[in-house]
PDB file of N, CA and C in Angstrom:
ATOM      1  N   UNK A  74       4.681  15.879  -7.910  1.00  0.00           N
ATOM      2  CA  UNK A  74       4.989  17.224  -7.482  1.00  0.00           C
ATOM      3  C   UNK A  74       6.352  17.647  -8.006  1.00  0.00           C
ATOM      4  N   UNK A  75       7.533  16.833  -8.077  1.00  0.00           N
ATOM      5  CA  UNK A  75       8.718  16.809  -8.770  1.00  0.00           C
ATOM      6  C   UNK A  75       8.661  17.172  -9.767  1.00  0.00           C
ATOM      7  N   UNK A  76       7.654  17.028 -10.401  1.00  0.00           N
ATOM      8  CA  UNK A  76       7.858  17.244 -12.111  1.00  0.00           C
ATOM      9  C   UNK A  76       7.026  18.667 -12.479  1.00  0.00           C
ATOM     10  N   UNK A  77       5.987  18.903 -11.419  1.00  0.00           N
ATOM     11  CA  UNK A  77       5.570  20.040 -11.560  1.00  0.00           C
ATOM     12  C   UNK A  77       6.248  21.287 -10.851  1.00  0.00           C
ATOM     13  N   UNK A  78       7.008  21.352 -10.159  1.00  0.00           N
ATOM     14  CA  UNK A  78       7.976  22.127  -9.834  1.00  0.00           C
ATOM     15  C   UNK A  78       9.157  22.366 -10.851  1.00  0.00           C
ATOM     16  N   UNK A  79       9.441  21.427 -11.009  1.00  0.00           N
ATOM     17  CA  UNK A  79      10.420  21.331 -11.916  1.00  0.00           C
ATOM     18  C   UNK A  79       9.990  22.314 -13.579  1.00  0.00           C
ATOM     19  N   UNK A  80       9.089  22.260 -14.030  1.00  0.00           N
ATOM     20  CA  UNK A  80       8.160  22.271 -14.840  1.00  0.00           C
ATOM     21  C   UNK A  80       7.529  23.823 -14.979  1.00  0.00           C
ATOM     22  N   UNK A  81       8.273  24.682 -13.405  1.00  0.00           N
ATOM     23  CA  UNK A  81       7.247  25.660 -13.353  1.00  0.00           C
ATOM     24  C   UNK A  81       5.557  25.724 -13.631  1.00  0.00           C
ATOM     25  N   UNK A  82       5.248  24.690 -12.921  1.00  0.00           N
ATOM     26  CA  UNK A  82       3.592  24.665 -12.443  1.00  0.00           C
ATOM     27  C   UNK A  82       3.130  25.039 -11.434  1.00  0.00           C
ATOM     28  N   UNK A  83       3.862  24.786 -10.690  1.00  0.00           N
ATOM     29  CA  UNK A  83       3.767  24.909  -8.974  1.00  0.00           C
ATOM     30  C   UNK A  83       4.184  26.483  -8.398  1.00  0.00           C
ATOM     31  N   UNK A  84       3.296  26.907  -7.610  1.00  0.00           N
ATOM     32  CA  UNK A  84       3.832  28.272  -7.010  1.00  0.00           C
ATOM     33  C   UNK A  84       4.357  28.250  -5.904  1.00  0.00           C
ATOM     34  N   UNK A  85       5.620  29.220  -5.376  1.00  0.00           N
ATOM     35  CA  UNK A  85       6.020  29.551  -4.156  1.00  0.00           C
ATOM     36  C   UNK A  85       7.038  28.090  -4.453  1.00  0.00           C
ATOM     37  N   UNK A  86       7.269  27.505  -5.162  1.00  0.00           N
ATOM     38  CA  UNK A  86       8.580  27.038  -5.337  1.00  0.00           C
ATOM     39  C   UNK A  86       9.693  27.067  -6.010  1.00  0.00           C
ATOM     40  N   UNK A  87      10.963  26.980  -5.505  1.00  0.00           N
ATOM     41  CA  UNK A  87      12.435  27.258  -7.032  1.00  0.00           C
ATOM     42  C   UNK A  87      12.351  25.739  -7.733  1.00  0.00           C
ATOM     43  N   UNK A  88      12.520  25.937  -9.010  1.00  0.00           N
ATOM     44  CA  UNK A  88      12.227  25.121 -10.185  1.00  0.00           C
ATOM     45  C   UNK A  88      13.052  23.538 -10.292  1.00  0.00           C
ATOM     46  N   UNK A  89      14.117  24.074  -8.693  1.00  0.00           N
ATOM     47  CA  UNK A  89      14.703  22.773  -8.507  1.00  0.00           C
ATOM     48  C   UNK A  89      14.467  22.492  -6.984  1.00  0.00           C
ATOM     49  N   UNK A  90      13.687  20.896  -6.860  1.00  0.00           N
ATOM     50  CA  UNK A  90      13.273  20.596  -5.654  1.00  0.00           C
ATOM     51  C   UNK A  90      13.229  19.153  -5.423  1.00  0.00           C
ATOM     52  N   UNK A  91      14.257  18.792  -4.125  1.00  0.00           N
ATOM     53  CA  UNK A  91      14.662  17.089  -3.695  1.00  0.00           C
ATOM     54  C   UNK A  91      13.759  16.364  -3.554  1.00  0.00           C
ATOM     55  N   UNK A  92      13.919  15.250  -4.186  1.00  0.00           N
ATOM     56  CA  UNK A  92      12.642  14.265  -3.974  1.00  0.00           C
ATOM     57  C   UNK A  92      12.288  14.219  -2.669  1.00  0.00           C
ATOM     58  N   UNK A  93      12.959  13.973  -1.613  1.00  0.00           N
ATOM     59  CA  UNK A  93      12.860  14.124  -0.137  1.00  0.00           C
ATOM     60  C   UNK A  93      12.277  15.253   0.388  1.00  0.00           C
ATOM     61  N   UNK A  94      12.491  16.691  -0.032  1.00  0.00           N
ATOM     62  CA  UNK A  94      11.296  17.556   0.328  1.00  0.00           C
ATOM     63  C   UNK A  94      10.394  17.333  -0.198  1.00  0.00           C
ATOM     64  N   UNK A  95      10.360  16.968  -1.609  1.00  0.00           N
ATOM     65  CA  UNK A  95       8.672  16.762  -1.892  1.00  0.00           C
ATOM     66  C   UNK A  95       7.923  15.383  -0.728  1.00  0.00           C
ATOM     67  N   UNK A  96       8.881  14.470  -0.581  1.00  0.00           N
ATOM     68  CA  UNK A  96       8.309  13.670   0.810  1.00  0.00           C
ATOM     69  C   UNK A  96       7.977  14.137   2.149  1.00  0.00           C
ATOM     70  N   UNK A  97       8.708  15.153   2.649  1.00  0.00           N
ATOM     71  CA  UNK A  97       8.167  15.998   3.476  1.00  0.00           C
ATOM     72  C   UNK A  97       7.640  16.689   3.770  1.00  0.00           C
ATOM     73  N   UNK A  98       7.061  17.280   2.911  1.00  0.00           N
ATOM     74  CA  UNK A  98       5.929  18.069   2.023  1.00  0.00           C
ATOM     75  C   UNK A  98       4.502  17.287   2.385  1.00  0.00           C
ATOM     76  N   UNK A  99       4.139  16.343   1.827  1.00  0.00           N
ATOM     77  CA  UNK A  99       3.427  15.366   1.444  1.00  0.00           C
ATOM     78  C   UNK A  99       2.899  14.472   3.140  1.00  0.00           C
ATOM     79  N   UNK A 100       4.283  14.696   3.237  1.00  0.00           N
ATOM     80  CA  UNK A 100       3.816  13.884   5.130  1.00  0.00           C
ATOM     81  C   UNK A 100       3.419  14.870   6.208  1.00  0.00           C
ATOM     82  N   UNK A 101       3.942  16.143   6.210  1.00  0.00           N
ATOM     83  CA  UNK A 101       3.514  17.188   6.701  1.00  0.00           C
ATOM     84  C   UNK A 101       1.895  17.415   6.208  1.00  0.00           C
ATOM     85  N   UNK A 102       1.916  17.209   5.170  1.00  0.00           N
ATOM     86  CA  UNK A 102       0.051  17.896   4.683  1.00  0.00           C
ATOM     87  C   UNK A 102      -0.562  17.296   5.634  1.00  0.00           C
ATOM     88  N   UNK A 103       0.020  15.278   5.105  1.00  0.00           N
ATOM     89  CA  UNK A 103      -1.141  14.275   5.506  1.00  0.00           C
ATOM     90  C   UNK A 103      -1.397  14.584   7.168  1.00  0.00           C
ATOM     91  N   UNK A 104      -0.483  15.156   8.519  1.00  0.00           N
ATOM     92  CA  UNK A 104      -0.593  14.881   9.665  1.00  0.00           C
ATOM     93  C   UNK A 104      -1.565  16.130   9.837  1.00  0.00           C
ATOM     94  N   UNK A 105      -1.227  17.566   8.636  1.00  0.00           N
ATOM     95  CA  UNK A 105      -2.445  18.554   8.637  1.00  0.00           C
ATOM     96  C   UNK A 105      -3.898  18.613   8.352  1.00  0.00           C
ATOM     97  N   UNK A 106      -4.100  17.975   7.370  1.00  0.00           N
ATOM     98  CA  UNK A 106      -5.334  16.881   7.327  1.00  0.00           C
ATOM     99  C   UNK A 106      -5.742  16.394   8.122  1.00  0.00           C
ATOM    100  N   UNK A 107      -5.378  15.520   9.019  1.00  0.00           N
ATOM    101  CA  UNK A 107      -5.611  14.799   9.984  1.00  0.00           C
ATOM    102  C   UNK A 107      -5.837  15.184  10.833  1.00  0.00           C
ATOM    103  N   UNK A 108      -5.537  15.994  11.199  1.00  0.00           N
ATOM    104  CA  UNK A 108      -5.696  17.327  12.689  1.00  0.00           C
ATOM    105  C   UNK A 108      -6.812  18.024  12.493  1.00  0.00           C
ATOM    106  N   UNK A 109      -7.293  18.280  11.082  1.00  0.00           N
ATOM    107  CA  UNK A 109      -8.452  19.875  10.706  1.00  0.00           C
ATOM    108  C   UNK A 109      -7.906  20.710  10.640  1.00  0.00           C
ATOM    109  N   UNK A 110      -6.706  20.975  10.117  1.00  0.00           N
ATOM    110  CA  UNK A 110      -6.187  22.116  10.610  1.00  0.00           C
ATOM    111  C   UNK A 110      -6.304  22.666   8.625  1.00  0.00           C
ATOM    112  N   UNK A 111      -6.863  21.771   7.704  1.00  0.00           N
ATOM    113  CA  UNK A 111      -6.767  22.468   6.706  1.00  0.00           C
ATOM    114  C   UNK A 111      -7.430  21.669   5.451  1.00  0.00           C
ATOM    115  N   UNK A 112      -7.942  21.665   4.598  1.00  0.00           N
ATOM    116  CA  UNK A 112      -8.623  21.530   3.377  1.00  0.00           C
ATOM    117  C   UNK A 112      -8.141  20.994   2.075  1.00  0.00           C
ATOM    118  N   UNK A 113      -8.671  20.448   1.654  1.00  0.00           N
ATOM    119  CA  UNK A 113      -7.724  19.838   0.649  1.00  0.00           C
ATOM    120  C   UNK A 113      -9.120  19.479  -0.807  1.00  0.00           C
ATOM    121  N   UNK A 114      -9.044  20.389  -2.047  1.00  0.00           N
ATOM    122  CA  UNK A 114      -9.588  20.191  -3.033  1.00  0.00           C
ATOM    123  C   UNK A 114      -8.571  19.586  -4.116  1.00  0.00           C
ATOM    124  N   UNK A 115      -9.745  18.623  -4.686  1.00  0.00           N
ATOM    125  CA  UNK A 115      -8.763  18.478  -5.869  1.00  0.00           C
ATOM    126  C   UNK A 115      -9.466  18.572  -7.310  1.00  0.00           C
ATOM    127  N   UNK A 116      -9.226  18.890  -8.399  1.00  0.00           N
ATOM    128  CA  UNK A 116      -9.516  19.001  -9.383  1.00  0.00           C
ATOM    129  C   UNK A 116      -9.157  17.989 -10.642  1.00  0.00           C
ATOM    130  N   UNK A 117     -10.378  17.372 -11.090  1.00  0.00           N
ATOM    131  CA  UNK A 117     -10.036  15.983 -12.164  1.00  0.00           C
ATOM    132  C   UNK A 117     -10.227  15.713 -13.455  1.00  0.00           C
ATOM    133  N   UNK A 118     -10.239  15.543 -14.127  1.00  0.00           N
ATOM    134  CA  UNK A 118     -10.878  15.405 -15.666  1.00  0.00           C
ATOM    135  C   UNK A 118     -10.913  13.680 -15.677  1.00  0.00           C
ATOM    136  N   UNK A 119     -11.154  13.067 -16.585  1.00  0.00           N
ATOM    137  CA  UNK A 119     -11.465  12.176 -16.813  1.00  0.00           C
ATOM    138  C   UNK A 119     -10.342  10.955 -16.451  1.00  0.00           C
ATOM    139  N   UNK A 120      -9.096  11.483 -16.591  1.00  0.00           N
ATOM    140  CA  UNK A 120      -7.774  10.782 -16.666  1.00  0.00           C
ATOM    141  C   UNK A 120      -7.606  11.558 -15.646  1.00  0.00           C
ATOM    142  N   UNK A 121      -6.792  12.244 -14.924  1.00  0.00           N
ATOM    143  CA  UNK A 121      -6.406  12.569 -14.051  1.00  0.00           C
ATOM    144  C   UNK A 121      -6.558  13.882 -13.557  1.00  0.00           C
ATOM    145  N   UNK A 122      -5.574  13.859 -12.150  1.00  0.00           N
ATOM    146  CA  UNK A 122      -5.725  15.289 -11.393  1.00  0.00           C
ATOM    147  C   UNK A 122      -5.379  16.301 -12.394  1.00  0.00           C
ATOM    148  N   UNK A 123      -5.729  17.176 -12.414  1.00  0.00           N
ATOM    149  CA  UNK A 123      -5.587  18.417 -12.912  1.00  0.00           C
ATOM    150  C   UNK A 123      -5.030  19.565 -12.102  1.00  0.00           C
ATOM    151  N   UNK A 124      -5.389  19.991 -10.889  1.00  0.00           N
ATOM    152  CA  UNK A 124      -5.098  21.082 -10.121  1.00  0.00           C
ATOM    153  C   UNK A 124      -5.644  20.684  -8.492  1.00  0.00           C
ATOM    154  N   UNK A 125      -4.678  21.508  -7.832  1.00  0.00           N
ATOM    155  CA  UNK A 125      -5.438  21.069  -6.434  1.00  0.00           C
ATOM    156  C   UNK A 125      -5.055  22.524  -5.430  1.00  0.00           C
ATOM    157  N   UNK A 126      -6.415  22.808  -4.654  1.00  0.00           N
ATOM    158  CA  UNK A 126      -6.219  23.540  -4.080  1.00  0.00           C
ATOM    159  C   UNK A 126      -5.726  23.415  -2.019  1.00  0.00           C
ATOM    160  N   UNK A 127      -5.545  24.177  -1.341  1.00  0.00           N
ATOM    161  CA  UNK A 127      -5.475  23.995  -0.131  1.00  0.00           C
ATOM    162  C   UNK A 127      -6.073  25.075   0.485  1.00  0.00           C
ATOM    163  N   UNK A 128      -7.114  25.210   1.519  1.00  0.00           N
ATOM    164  CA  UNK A 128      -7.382  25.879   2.463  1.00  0.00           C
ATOM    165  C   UNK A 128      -6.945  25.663   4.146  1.00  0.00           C
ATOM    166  N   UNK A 129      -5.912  26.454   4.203  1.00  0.00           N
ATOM    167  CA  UNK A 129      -5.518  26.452   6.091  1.00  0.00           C
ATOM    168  C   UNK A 129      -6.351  27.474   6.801  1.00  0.00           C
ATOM    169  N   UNK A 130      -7.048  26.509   7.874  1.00  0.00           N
ATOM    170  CA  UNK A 130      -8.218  26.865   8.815  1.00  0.00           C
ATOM    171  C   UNK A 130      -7.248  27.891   9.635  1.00  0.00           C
ATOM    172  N   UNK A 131      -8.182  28.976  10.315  1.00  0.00           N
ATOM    173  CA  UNK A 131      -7.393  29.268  11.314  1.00  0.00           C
ATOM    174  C   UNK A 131      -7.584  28.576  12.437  1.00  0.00           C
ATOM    175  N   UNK A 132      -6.639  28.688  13.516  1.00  0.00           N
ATOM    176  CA  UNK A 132      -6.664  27.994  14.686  1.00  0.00           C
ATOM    177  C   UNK A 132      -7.294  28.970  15.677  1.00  0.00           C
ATOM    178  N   UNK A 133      -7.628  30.284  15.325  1.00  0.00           N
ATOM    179  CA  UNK A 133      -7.660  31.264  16.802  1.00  0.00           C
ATOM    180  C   UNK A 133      -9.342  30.573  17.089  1.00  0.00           C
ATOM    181  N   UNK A 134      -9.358  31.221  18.241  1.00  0.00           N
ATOM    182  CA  UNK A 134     -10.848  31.100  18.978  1.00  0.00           C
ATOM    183  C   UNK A 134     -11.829  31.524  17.916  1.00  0.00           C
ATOM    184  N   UNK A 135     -12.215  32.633  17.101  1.00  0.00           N
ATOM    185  CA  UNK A 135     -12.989  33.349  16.272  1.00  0.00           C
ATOM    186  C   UNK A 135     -12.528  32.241  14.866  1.00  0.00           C
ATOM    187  N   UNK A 136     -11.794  31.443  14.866  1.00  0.00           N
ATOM    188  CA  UNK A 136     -11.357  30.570  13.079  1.00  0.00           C
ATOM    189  C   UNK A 136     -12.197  29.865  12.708  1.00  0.00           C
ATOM    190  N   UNK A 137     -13.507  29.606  13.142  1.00  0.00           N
ATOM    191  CA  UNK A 137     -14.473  29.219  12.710  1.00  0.00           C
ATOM    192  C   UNK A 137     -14.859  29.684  11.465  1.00  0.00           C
ATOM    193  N   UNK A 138     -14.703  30.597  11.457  1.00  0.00           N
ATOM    194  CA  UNK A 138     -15.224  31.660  10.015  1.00  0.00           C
ATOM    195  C   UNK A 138     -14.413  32.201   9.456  1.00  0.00           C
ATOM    196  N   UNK A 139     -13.066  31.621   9.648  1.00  0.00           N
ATOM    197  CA  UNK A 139     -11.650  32.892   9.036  1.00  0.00           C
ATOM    198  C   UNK A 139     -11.079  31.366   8.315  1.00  0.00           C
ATOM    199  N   UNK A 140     -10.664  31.613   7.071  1.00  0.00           N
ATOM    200  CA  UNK A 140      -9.438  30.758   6.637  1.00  0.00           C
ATOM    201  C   UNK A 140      -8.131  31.680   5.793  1.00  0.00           C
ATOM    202  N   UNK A 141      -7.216  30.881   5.630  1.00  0.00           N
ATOM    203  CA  UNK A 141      -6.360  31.681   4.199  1.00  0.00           C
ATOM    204  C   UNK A 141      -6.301  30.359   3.388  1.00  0.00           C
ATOM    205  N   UNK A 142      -5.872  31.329   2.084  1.00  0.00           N
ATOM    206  CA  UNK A 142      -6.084  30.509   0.564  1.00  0.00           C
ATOM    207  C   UNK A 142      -4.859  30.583   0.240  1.00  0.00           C
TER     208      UNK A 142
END
């Protein structure tokens, strides 16, 4: 993630970013994952990841059928 930030790959981030947020980043997803609270695609080619997306569920009563992208 360091290198793609860095790299301007990554959106909604400045082009300089601490290895330690990208760790907090990363540990935050995994406990969001873990909960349902959100989605996680990834995209591969033969050698490696390529792109990855995230969907956050909503939490309201009606979020059954609502997400954001």
């Amino acid at each position: 993630m360091t290198d793609a930030v860095t790299h301007g790959t990554s959106m909604d981030y400045d082009t300089q970013i601490l290895h330690e947020d990208t760790e907090s980043y990363f540990h935050n997803l995994k406990q969001t994952l873990n909960r349902g609270r959100m989605l996680l695609g990834i995209a591969r080619d033969e050698r490696s990841v390529i792109d990855t997306m995230q969907l956050a569920l909503c939490p309201k009563p009606n979020g059954p059928s609502r997400m954001k992208v």
